[in-house]
Tab-separated table of C-alpha atoms in Angstrom:
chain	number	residue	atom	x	y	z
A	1	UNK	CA	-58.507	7.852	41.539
A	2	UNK	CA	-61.519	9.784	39.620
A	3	UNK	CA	-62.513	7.863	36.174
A	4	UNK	CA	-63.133	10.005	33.214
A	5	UNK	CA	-65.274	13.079	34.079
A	6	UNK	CA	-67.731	14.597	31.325
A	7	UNK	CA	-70.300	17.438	31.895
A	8	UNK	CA	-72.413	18.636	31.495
A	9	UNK	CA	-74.611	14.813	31.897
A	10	UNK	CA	-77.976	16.253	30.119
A	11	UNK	CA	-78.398	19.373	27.516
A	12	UNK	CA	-81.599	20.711	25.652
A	13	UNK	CA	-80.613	22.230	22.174
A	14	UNK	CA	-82.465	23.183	19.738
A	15	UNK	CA	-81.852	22.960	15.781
A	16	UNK	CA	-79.380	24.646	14.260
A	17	UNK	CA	-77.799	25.875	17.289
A	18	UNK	CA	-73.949	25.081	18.397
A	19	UNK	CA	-73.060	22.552	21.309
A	20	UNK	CA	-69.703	22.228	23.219
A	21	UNK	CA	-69.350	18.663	25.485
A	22	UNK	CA	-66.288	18.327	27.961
A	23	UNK	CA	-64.001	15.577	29.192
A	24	UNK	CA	-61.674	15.181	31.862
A	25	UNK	CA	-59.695	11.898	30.963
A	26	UNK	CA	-58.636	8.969	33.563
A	27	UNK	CA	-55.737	10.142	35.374
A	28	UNK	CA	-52.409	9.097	33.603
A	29	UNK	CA	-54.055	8.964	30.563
A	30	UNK	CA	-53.077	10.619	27.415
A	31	UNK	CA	-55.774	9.948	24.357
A	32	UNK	CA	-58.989	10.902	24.612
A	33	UNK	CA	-61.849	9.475	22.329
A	34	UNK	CA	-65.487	10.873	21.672
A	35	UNK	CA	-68.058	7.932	20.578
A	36	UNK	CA	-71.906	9.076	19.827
A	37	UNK	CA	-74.066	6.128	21.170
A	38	UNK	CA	-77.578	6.161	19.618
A	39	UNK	CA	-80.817	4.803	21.782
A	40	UNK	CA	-80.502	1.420	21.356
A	41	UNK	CA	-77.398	1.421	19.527
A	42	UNK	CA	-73.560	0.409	20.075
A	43	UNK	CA	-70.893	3.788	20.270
A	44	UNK	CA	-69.987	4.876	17.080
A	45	UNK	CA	-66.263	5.989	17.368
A	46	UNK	CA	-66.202	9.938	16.202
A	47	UNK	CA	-62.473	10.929	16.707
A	48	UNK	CA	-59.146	10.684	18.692
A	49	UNK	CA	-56.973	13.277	20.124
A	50	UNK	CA	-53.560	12.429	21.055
A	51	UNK	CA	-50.698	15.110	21.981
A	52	UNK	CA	-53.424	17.774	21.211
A	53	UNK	CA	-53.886	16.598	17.605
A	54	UNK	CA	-56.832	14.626	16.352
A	55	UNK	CA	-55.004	11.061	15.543
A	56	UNK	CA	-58.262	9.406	14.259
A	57	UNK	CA	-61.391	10.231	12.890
A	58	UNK	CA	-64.770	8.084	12.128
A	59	UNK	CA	-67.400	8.210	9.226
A	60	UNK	CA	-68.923	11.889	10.905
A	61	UNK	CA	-69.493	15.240	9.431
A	62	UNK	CA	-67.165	18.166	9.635
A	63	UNK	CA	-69.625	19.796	11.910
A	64	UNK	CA	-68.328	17.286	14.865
A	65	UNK	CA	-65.011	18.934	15.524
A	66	UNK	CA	-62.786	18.687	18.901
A	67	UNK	CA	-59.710	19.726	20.695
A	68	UNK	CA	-57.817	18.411	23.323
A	69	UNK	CA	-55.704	20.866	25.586
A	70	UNK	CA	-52.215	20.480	27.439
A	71	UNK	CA	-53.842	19.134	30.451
A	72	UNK	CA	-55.179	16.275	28.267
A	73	UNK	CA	-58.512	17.278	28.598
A	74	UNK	CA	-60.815	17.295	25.560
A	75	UNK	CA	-64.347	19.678	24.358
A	76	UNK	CA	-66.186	18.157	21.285
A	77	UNK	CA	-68.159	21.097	19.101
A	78	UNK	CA	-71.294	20.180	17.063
A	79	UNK	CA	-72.596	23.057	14.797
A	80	UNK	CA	-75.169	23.275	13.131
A	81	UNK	CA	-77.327	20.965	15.173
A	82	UNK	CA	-79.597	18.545	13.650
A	83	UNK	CA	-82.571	16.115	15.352
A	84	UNK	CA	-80.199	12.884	14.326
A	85	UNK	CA	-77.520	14.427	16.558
A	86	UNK	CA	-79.826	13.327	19.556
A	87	UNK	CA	-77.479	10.687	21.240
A	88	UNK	CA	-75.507	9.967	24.451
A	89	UNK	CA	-71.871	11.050	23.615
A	90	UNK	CA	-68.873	9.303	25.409
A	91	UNK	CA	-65.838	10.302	26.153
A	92	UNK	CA	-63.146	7.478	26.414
A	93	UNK	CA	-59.826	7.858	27.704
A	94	UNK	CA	-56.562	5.408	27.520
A	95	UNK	CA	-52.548	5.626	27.011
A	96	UNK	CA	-51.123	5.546	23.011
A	97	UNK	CA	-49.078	2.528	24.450
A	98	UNK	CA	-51.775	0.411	25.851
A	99	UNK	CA	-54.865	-1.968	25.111
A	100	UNK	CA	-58.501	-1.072	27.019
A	101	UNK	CA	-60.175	2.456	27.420
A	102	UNK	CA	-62.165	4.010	30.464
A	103	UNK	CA	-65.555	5.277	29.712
A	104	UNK	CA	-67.135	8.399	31.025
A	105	UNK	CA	-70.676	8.296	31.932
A	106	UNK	CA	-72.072	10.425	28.434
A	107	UNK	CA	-73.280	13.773	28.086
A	108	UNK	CA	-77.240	12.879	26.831
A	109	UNK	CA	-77.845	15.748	24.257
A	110	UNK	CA	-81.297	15.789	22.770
A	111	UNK	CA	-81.745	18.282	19.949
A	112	UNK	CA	-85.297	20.113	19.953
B	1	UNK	CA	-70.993	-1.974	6.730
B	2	UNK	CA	-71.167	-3.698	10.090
B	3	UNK	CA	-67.554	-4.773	11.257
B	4	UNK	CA	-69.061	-6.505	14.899
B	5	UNK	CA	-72.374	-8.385	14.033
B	6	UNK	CA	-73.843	-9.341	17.745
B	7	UNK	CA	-76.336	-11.957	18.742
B	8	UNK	CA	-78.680	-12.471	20.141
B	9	UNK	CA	-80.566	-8.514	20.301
B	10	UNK	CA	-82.265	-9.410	23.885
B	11	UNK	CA	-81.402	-12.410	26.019
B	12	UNK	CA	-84.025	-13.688	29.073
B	13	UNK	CA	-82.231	-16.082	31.422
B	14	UNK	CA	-83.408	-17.513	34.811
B	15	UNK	CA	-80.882	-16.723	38.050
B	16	UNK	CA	-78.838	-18.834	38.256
B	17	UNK	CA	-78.664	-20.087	34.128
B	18	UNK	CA	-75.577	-19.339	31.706
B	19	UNK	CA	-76.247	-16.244	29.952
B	20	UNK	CA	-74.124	-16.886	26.013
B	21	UNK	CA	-73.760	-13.960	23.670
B	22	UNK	CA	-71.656	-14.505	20.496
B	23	UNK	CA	-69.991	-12.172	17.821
B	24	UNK	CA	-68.553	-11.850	14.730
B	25	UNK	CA	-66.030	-10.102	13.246
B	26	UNK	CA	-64.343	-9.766	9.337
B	27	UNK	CA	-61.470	-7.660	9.795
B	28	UNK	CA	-58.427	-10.179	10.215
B	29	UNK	CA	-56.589	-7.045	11.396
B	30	UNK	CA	-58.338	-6.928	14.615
B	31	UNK	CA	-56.078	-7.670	17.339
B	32	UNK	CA	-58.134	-6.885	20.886
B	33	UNK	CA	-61.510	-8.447	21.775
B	34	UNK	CA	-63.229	-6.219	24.626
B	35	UNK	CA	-66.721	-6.968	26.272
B	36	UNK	CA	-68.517	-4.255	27.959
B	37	UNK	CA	-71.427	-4.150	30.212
B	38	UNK	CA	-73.716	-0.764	30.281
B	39	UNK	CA	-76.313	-0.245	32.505
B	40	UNK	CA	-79.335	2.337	32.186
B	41	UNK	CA	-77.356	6.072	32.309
B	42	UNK	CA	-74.165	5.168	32.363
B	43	UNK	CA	-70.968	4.238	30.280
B	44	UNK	CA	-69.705	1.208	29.331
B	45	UNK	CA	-67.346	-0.085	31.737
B	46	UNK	CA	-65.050	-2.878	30.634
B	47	UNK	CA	-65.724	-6.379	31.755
B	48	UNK	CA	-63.503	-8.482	30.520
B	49	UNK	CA	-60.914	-8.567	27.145
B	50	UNK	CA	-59.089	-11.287	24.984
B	51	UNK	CA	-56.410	-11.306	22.598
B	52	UNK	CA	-56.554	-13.823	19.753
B	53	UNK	CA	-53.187	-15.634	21.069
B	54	UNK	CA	-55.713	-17.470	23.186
B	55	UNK	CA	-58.715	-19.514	22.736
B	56	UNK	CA	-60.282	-18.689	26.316
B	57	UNK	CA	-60.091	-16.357	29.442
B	58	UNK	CA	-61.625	-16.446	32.489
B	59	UNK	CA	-62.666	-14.169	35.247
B	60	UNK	CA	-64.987	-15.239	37.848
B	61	UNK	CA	-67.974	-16.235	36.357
B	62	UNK	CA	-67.016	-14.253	32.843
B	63	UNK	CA	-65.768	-15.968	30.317
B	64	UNK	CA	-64.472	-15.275	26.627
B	65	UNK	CA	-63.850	-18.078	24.408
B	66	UNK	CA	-62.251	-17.274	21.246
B	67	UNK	CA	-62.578	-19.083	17.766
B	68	UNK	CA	-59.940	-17.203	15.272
B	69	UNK	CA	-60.756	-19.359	12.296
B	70	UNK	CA	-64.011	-18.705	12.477
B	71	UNK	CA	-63.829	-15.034	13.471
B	72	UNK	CA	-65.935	-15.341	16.248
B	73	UNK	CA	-66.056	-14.748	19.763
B	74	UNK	CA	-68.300	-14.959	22.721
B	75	UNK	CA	-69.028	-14.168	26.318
B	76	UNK	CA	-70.493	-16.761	29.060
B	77	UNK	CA	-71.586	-15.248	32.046
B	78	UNK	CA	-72.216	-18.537	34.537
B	79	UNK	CA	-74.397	-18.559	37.485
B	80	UNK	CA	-76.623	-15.610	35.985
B	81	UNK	CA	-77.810	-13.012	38.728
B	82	UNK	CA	-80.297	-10.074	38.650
B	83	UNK	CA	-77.695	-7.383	39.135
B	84	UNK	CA	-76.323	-8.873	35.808
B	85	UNK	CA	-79.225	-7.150	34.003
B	86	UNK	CA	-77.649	-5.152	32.159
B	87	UNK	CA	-76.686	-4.634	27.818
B	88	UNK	CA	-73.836	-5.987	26.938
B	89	UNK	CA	-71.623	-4.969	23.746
B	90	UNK	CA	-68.597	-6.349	22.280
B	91	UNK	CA	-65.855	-4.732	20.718
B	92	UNK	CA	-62.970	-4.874	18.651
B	93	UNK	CA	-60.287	-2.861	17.365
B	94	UNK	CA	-57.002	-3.212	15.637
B	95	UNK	CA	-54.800	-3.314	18.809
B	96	UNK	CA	-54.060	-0.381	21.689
B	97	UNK	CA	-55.464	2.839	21.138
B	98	UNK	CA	-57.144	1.968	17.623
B	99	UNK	CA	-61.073	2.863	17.480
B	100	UNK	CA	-62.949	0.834	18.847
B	101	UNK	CA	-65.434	-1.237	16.711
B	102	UNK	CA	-68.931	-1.919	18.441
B	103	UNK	CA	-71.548	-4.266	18.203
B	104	UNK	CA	-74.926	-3.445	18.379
B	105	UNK	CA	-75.726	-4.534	21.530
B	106	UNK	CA	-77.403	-7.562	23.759
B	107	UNK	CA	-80.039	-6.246	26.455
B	108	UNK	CA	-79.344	-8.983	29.009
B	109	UNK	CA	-82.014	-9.711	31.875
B	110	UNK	CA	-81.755	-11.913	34.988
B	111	UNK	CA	-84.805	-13.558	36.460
B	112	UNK	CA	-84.865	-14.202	40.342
């Protein structure tokens, strides 16, 4: 039973340019969740997608948008790229109905 | 404003020891308690969860006891080992697929 599946793991980008992150969520799950995790830092929960509309949204700019397709899979977009988007982004996965969520193991995007 | 204040930032324990790391929450409306553990490169992966209906839950040599007066909770991890090295986070959230709400982290390491 794969876990949640993100890729790429590690991306170079520099300033100003556009990123695009993918998940594959847990199997039987239907909510995916994108949290940036700073070095040294606890995630910081940027939205939810749910039924392939975004159900919650954290304290982040309109540059950090997503989308989540029939297959329940999920991309998160970042334009406009600054340094302070440097992070390890997760993708978390669970069911609408039900407590706990399944981490992926990040993308790590450093911005050049 | 911090939500989940964590303590302590770095823990050193001897193999063997009782590792404690407490939290503290002001949101009455949280209704789920998680604890993760993270190790270098990866996600968090889910270690153990509470529910304020209870004042303590055990699972192996994890345990979460739960003060709801106080709005505090805290993990023991008994008979510390080296592969417990690790940073630990806890969590909180409103109940089911709510956002998560993260502390900032404890870096936990186990002596031999």
């Amino acid at each position: 039973d794969a876990g949640v599946t993100q890729s790429p793991t590690h991306l170079i980008k520099t300033r100003g340019q556009q990123v695009t992150l993918r998940c594959s969520p847990k199997s039987g799950h239907d909510t995916v969740s994108w949290y940036q995790q700073a070095l040294g830092q606890g995630p910081q929960f940027i939205f939810q997608y749910y039924e392939e509309e975004e159900r919650q949204r954290g304290n982040f700019p309109d540059r950090f948008s997503g989308h989540q397709f029939p297959n329940y899979s999920s991309e998160l977009n970042v334009n406009a790229l600054l340094l302070g988007d440097s992070a390890l982004y997760l993708c978390a996965s669970s069911l609408v109905t039900g407590y706990g969520y399944t981490f992926g193991s990040g993308t790590r995007l450093t911005v050049v | 404003q911090q939500q989940v204040k964590q303590s302590p930032q770095s823990l050193i324990v001897q193999k063997g020891g009782i590792s404690i790391i407490n939290c503290a929450y002001e949101n009455t409306a949280f209704d789920y308690f998680p604890w993760y553990q993270q190790f270098p490169g990866k996600g968090p992966a889910l270690l153990i969860a509470i529910r304020p209906d209870v004042s303590e839950k055990k699972e192996g040599r994890f345990t979460i006891s739960f003060n709801k007066s106080a709005k505090q909770f805290s993990l023991h991890i008994m008979d510390s080992q080296p592969g417990d090295s690790a940073t630990y986070f806890c969590a909180a959230n409103k109940g089911g697929s709510e956002k998560l709400v993260f502390g900032k982290g404890t870096k936990l390491t186990v002596n031999p």
